[in-house]
PDB file of C-alpha atoms in Angstrom:
ATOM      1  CA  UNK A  79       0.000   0.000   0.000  1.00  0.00           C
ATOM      2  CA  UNK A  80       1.386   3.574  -1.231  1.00  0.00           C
ATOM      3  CA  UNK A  81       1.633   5.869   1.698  1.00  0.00           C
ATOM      4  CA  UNK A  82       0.653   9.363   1.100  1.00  0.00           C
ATOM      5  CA  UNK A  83       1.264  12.622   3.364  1.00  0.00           C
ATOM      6  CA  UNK A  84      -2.227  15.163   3.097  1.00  0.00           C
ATOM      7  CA  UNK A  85      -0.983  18.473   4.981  1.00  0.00           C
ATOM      8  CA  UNK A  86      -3.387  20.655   5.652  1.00  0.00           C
ATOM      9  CA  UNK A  87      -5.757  17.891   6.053  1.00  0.00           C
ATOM     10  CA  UNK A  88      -9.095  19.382   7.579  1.00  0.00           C
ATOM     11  CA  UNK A  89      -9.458  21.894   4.880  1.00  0.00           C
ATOM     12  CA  UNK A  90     -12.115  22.137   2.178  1.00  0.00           C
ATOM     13  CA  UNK A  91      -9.528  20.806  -0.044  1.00  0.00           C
ATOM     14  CA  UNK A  92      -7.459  18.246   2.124  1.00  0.00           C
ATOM     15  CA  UNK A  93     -10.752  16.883   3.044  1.00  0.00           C
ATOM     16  CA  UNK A  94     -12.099  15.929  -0.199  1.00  0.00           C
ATOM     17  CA  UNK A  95      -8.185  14.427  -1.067  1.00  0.00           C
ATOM     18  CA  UNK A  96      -7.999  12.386   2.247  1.00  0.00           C
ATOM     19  CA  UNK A  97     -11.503  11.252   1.221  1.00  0.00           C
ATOM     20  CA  UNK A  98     -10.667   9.958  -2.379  1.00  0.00           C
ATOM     21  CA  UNK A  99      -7.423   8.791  -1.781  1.00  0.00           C
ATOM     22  CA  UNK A 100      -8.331   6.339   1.540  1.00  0.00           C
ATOM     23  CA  UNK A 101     -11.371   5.468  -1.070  1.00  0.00           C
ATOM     24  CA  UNK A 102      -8.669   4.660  -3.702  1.00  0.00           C
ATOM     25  CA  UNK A 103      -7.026   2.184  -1.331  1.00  0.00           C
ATOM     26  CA  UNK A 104      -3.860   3.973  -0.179  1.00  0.00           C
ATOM     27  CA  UNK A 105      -2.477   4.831   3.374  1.00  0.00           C
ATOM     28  CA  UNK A 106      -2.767   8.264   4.208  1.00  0.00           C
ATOM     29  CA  UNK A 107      -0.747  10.617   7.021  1.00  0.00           C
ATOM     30  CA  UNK A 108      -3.115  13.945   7.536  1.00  0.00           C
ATOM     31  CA  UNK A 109      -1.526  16.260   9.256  1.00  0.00           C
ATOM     32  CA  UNK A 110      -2.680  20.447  10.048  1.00  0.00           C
ATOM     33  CA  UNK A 111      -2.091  22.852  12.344  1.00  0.00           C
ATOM     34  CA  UNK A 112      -6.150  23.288  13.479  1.00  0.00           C
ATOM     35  CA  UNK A 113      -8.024  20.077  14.736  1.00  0.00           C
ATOM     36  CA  UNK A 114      -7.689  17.318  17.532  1.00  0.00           C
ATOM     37  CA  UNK A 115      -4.568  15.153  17.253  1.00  0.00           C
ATOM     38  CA  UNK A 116      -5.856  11.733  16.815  1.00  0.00           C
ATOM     39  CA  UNK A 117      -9.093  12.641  16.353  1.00  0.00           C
ATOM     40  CA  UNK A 118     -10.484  10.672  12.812  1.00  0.00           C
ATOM     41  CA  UNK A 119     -13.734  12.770  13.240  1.00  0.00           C
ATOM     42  CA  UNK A 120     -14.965  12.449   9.881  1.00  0.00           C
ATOM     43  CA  UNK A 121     -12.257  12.466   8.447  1.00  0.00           C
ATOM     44  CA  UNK A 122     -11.408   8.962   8.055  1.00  0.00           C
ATOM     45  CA  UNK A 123      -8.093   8.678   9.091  1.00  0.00           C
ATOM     46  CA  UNK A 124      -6.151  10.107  12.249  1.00  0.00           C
ATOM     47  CA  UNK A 125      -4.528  13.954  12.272  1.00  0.00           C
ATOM     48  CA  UNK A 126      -1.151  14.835  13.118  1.00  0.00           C
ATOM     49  CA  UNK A 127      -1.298  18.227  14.747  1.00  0.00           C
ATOM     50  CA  UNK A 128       2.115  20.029  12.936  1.00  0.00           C
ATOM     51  CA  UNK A 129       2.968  23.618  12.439  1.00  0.00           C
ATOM     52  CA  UNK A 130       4.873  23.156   9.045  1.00  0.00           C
ATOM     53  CA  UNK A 131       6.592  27.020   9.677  1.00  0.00           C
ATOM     54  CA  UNK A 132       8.968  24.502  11.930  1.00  0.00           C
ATOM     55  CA  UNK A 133      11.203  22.557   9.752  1.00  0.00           C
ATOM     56  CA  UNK A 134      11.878  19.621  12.283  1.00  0.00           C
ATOM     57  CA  UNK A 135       7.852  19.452  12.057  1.00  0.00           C
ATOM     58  CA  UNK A 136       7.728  19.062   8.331  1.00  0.00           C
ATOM     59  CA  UNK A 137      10.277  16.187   8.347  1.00  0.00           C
ATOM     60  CA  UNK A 138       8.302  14.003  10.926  1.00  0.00           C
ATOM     61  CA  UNK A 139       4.825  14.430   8.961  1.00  0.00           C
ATOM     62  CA  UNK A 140       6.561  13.163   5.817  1.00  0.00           C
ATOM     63  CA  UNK A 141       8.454  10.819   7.507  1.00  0.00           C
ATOM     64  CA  UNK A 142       7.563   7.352   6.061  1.00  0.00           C
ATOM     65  CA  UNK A 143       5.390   8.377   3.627  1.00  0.00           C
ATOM     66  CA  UNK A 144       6.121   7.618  -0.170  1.00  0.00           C
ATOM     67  CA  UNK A 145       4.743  10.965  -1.901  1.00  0.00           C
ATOM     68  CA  UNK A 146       2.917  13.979  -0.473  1.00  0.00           C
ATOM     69  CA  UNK A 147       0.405  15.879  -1.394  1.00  0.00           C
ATOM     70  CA  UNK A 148       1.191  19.181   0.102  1.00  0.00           C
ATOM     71  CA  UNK A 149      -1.925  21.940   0.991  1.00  0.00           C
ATOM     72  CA  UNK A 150      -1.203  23.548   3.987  1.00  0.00           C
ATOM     73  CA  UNK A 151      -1.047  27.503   3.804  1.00  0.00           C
ATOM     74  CA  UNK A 152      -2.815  30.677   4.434  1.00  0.00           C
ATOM     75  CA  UNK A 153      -5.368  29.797   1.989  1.00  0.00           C
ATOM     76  CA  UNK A 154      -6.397  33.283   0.125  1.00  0.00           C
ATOM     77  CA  UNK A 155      -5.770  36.952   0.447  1.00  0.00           C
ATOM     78  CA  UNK A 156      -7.413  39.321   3.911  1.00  0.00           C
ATOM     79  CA  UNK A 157      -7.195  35.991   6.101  1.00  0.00           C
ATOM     80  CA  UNK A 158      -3.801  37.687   7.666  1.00  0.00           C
ATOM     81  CA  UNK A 159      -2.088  40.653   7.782  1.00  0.00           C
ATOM     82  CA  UNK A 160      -0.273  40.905   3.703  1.00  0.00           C
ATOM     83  CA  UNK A 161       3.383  40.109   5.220  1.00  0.00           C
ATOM     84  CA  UNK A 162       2.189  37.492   7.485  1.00  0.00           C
ATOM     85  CA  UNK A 163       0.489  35.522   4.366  1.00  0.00           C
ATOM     86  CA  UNK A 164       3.936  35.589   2.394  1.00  0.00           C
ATOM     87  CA  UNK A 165       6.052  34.969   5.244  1.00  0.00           C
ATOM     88  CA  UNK A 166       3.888  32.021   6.323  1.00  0.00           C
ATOM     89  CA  UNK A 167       3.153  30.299   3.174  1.00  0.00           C
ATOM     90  CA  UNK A 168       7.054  31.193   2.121  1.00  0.00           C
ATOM     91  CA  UNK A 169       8.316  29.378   5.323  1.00  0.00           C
ATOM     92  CA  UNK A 170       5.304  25.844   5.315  1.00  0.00           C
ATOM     93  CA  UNK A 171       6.362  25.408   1.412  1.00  0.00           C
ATOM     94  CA  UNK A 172      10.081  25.459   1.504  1.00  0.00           C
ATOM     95  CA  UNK A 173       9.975  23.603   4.793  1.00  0.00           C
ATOM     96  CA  UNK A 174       7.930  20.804   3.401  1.00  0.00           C
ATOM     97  CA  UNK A 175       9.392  20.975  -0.549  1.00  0.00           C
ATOM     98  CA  UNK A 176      13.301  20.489   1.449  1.00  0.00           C
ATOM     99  CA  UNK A 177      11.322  17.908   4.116  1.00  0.00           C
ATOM    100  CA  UNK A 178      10.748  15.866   0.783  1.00  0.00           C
ATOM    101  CA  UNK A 179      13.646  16.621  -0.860  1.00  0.00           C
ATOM    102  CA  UNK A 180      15.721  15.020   2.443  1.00  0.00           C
ATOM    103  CA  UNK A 181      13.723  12.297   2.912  1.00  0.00           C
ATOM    104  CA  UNK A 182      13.976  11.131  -1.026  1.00  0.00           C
ATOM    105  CA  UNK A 183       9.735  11.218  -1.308  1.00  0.00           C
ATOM    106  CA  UNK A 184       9.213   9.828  -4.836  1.00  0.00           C
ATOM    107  CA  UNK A 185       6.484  12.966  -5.784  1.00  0.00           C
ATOM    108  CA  UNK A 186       5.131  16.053  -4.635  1.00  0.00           C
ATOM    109  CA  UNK A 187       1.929  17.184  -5.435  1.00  0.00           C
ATOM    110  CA  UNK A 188       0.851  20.477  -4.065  1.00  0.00           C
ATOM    111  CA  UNK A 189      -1.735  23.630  -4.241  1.00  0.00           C
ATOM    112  CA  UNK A 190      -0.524  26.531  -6.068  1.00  0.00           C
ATOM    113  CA  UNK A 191      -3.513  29.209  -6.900  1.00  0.00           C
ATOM    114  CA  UNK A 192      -5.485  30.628 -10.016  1.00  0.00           C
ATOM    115  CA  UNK A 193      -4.359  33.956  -8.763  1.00  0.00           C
ATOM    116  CA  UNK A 194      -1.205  33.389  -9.713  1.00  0.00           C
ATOM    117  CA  UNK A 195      -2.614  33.805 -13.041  1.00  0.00           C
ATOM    118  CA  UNK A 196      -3.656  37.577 -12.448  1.00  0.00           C
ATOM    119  CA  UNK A 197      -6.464  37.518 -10.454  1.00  0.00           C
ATOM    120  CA  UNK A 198      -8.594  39.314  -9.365  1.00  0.00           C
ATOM    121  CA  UNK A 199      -9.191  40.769 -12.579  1.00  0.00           C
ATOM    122  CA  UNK A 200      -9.484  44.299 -11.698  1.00  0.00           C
ATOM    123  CA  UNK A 201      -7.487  44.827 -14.334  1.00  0.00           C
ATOM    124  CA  UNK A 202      -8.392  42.836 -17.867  1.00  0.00           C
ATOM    125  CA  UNK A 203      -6.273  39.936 -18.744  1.00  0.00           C
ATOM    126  CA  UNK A 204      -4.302  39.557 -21.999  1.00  0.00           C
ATOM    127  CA  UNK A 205      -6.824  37.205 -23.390  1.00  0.00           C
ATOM    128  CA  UNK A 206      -9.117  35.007 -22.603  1.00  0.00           C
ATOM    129  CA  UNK A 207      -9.185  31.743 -22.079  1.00  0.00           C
ATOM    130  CA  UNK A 208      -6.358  32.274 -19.886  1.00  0.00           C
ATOM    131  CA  UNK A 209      -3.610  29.652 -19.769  1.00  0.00           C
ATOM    132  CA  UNK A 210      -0.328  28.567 -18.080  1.00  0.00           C
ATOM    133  CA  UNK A 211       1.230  31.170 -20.087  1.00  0.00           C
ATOM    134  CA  UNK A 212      -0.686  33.866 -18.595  1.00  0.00           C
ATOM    135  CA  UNK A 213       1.869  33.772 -15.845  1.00  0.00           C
ATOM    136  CA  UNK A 214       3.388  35.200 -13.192  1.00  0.00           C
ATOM    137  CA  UNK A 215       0.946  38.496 -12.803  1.00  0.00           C
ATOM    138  CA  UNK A 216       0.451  38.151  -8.603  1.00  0.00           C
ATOM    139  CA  UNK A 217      -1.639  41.020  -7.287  1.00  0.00           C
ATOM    140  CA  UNK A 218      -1.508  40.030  -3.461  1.00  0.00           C
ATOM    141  CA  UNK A 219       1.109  39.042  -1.596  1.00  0.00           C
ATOM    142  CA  UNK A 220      -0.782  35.435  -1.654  1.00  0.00           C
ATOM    143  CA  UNK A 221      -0.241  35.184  -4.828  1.00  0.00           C
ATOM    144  CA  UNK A 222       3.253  36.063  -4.911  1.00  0.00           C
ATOM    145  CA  UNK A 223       3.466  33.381  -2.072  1.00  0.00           C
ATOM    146  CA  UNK A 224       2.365  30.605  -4.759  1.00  0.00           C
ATOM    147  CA  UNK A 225       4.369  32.429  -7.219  1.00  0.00           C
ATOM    148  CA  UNK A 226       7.685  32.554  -4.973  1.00  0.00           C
ATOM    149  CA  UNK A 227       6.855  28.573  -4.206  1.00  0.00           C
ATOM    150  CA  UNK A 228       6.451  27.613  -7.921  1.00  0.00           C
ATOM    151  CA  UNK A 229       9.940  29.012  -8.323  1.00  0.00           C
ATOM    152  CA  UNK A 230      11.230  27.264  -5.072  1.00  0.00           C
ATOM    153  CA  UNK A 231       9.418  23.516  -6.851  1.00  0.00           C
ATOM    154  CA  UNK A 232      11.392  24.067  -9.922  1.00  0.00           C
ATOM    155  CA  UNK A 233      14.654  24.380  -8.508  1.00  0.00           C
ATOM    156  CA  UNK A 234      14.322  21.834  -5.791  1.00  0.00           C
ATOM    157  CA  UNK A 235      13.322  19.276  -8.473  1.00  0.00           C
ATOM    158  CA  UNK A 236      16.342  19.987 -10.364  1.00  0.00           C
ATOM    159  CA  UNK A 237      18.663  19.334  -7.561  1.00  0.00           C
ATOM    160  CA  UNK A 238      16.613  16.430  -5.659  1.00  0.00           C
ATOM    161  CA  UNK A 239      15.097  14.835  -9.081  1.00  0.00           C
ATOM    162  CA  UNK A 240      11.627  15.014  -7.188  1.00  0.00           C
ATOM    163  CA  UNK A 241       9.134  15.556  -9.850  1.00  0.00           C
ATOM    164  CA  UNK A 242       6.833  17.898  -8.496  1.00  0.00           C
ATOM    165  CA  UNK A 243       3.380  19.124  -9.719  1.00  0.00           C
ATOM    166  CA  UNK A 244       1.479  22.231  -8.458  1.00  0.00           C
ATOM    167  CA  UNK A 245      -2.191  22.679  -9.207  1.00  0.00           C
ATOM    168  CA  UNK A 246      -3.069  26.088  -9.424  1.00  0.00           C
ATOM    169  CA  UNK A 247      -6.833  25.319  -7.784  1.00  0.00           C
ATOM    170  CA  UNK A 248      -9.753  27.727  -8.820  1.00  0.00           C
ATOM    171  CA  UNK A 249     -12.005  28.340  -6.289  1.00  0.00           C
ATOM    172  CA  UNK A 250     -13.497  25.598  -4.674  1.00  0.00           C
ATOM    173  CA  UNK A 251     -17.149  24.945  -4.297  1.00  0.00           C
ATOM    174  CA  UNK A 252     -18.722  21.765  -2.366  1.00  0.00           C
ATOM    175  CA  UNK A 253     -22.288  20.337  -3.417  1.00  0.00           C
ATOM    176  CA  UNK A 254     -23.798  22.494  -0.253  1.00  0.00           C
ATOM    177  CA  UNK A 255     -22.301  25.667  -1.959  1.00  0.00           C
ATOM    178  CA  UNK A 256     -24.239  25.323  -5.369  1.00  0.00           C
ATOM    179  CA  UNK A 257     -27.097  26.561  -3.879  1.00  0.00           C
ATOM    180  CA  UNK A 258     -25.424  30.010  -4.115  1.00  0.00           C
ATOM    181  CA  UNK A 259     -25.022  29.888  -7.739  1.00  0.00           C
ATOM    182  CA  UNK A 260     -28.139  31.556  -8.693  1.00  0.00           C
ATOM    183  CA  UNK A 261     -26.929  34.415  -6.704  1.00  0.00           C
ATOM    184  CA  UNK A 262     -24.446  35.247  -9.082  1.00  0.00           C
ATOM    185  CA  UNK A 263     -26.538  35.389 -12.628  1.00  0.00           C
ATOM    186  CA  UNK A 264     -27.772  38.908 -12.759  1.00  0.00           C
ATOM    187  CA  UNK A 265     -24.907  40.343 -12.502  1.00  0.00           C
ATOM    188  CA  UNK A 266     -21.895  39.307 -14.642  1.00  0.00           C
ATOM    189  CA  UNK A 267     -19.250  41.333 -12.466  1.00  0.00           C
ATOM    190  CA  UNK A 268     -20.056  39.763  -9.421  1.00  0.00           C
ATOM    191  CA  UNK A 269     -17.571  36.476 -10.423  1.00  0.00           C
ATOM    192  CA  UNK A 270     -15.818  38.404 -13.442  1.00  0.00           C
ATOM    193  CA  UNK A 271     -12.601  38.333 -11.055  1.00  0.00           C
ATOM    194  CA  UNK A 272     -11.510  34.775 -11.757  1.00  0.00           C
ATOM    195  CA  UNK A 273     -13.791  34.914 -15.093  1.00  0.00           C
ATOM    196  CA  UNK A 274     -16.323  33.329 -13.665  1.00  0.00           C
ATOM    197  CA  UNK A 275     -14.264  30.413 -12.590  1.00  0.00           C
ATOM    198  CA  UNK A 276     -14.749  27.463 -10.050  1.00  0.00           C
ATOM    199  CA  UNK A 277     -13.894  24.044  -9.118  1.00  0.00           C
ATOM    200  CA  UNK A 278     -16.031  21.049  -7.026  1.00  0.00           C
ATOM    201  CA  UNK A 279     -13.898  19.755  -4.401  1.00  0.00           C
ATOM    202  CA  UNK A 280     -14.238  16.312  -5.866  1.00  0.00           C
ATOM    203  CA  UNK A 281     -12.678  17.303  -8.845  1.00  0.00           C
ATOM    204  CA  UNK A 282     -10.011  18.387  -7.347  1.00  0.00           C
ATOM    205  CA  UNK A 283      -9.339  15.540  -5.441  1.00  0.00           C
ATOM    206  CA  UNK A 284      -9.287  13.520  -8.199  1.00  0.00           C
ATOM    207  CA  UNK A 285      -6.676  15.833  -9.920  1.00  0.00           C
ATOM    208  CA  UNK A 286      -4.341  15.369  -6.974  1.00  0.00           C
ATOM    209  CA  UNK A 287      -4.701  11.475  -7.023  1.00  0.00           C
ATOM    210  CA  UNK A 288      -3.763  11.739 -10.879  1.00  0.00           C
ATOM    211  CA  UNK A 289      -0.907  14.047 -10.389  1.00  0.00           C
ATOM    212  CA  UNK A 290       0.229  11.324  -7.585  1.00  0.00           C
ATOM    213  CA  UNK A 291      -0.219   8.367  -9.754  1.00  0.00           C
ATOM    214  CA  UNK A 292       0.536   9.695 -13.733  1.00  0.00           C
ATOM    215  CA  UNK A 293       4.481   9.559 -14.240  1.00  0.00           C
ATOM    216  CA  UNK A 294       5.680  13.586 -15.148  1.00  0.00           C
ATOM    217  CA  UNK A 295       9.103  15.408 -14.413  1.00  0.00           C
ATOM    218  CA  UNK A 296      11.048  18.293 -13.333  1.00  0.00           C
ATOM    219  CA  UNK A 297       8.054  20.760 -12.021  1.00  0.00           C
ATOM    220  CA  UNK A 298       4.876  21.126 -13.605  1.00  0.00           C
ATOM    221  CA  UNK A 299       2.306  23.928 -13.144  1.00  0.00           C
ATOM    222  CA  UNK A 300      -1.478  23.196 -14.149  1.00  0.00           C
ATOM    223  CA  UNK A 301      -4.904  24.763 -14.154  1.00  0.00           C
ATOM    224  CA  UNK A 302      -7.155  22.769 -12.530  1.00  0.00           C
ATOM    225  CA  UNK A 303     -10.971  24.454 -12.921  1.00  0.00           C
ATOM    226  CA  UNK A 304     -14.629  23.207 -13.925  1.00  0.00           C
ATOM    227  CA  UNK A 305     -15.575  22.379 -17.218  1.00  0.00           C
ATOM    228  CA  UNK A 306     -17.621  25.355 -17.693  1.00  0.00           C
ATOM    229  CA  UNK A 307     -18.352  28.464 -15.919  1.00  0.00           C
ATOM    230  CA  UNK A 308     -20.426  29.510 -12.463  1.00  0.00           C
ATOM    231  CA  UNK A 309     -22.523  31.651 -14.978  1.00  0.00           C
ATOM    232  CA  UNK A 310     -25.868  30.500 -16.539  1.00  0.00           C
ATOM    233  CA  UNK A 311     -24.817  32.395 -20.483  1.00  0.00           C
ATOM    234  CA  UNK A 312     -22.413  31.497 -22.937  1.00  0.00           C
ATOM    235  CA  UNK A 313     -18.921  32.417 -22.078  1.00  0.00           C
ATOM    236  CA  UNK A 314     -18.975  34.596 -25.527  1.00  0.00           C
ATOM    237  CA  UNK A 315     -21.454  36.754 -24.592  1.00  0.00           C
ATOM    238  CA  UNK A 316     -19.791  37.242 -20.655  1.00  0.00           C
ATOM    239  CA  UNK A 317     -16.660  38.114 -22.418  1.00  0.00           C
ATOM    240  CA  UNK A 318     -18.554  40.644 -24.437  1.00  0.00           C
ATOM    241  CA  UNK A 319     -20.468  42.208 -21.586  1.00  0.00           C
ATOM    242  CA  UNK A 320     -17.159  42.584 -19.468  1.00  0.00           C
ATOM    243  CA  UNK A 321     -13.938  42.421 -21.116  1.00  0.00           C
ATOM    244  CA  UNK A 322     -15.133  43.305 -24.741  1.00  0.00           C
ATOM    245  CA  UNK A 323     -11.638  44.713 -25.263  1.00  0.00           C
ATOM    246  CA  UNK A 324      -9.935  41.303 -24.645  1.00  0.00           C
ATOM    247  CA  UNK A 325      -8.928  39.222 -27.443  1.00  0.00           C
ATOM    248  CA  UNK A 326     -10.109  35.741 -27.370  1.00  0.00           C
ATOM    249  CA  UNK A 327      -7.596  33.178 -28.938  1.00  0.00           C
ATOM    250  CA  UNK A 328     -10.504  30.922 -30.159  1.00  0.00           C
ATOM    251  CA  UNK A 329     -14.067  30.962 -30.989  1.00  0.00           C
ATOM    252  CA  UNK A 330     -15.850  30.056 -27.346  1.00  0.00           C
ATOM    253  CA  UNK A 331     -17.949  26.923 -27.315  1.00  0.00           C
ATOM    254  CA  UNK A 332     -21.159  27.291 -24.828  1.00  0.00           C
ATOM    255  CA  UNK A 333     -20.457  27.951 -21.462  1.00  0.00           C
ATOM    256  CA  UNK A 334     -16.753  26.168 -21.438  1.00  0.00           C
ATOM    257  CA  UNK A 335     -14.322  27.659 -18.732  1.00  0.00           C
ATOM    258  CA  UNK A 336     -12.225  30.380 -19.324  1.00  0.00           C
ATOM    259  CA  UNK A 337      -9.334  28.934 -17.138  1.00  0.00           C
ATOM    260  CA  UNK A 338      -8.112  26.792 -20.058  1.00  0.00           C
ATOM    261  CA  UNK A 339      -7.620  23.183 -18.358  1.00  0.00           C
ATOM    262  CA  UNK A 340      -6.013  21.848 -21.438  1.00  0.00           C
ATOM    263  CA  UNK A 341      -2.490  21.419 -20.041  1.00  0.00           C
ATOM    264  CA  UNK A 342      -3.886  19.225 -17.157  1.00  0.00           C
ATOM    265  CA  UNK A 343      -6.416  17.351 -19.053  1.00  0.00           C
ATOM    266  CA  UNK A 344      -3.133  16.183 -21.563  1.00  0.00           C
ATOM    267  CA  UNK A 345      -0.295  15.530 -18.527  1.00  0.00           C
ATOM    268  CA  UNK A 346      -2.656  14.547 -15.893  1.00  0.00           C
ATOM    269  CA  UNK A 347      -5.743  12.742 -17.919  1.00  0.00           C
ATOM    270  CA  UNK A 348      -7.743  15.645 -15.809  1.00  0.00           C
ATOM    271  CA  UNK A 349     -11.181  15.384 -16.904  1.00  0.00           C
ATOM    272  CA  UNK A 350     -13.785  17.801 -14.594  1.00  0.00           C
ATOM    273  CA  UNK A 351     -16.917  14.772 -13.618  1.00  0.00           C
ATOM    274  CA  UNK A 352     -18.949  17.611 -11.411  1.00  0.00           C
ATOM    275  CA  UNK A 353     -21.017  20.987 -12.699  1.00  0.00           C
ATOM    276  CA  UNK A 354     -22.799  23.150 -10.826  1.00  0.00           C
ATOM    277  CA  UNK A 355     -25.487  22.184 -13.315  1.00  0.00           C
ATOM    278  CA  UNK A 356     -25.805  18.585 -11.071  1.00  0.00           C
ATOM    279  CA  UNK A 357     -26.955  20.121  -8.174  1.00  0.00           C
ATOM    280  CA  UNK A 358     -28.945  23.170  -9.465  1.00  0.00           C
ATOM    281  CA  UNK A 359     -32.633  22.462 -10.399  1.00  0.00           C
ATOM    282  CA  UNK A 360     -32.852  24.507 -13.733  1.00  0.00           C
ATOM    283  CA  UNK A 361     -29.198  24.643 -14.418  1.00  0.00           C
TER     284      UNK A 361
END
């Protein structure tokens, strides 16, 4: 049985990964700094209570493990102060990236952020969809954080020969949250900040498992978003409403995404299985 390290385990995120990998058969090691040491809860498994800002920390909640996948942070902008985000996130990912590096892990898998991207938009974006290329435009010092870490995965790969993979997550919506979605239809600006953007937690659990288990190199960066957008129109006519001055690089089908998930879909096999649409009566 493959052992797997899940920091960060009792958020929205690690929750849904803990969930699909124990369901997927392999042994996992959840670890965060909030919860009840040893308590499963429902969470399946039993939690390590670890600060990862401590080094020492990070090596004992990787310690046996074969791979990790790595989501412990500050996890957006205004939930600290701006140089308490960076210096936190900047300290938890080199500590755990070197943690794996020492320990010889045989793959990191970890959450970098659509905002690395550009986002918010309060400024238009070159063109839409937006891809890996549309990179590095941080506009918070979260998003430099992922930005800073990307760079720190890419060198530590080279010199430890660690592939590692980080999944630039949109934002993340559970089935309870769809209910919301209505909310957001009369007014196209409301969610033009990630372009109307989202992700179900399943999904991206599923994308972590395949970044574990699909064979890659050196340090990859992938969008990992929805199928199609949190709006109820045709991504064309959003586009035209809001950023009519953007270029679009192709002719937009429906209501596909406009965080291109092309790059994930090809190294990853990455193929979105939930929509808003599921859970919406109407939708």
């Amino acid at each position: 049985m493959t052992t797997v390290a899940v920091t960060g385990a009792s958020g929205k995120a690690g929750r849904a990964v803990v969930a699909d990998l124990l369901a997927h058969g392999y042994d996992v090691r959840a670890s965060d700094v909030t919860g009840t040491p040893g308590d499963e809860g429902d969470l399946g498994t039993s939690l390590i209570h670890a600060d990862l800002t401590d080094y020492g920390q990070a090596i004992e909640v990787l310690a046996g493990a074969h791979s990790v996948v790595h989501l412990a942070n500050i996890p957006a902008p205004g939930r600290a102060t701006p140089p308490a985000t960076i210096n936190t996130n900047n300290a938890i990912n080199t500590n755990v990236f070197l943690a794996a590096s020492r320990l010889g892990l045989r793959k990191v898998v970890w959450a970098s952020s659509e905002t690395t991207l550009g986002l918010p938009f309060a400024e238009p974006p070159r063109y839409a969809p937006i891809d890996e290329a549309h990179y590095p435009l941080p506009t918070t010092t979260y998003a430099l954080s992922k930005v800073v870490a990307e760079e720190t995965a890419r060198h530590i790969s080279v010199l430890s020969g660690i592939p590692f993979v980080g999944l630039r997550l949109s934002n993340i919506f559970q089935p309870e949250d769809y209910r919301h979605v209505p909310d957001f239809w009369d007014d196209a600006r409301l969610r033009a900040w990630n372009l109307w953007g989202y992700v179900d937690a399943r999904d991206v659990a599923q994308a972590f498992r395949r970044a574990l288990e699909v064979p890659t190199s050196g340090s990859q960066s992938l969008i990992i978003a929805a199928a199609d957008t949190i709006m109820d129109r045709p991504s064309a006519d959003l586009m035209a409403e809001v950023f009519p001055d953007v270029p679009l690089t192709r002719e937009l089908v429906g209501r596909e995404t406009l965080l291109a998930i092309g790059a994930a879909r090809d190294l990853i096999g990455y193929e979105p299985e939930h929509s808003w649409t599921d859970e919406v009566t109407g939708g």
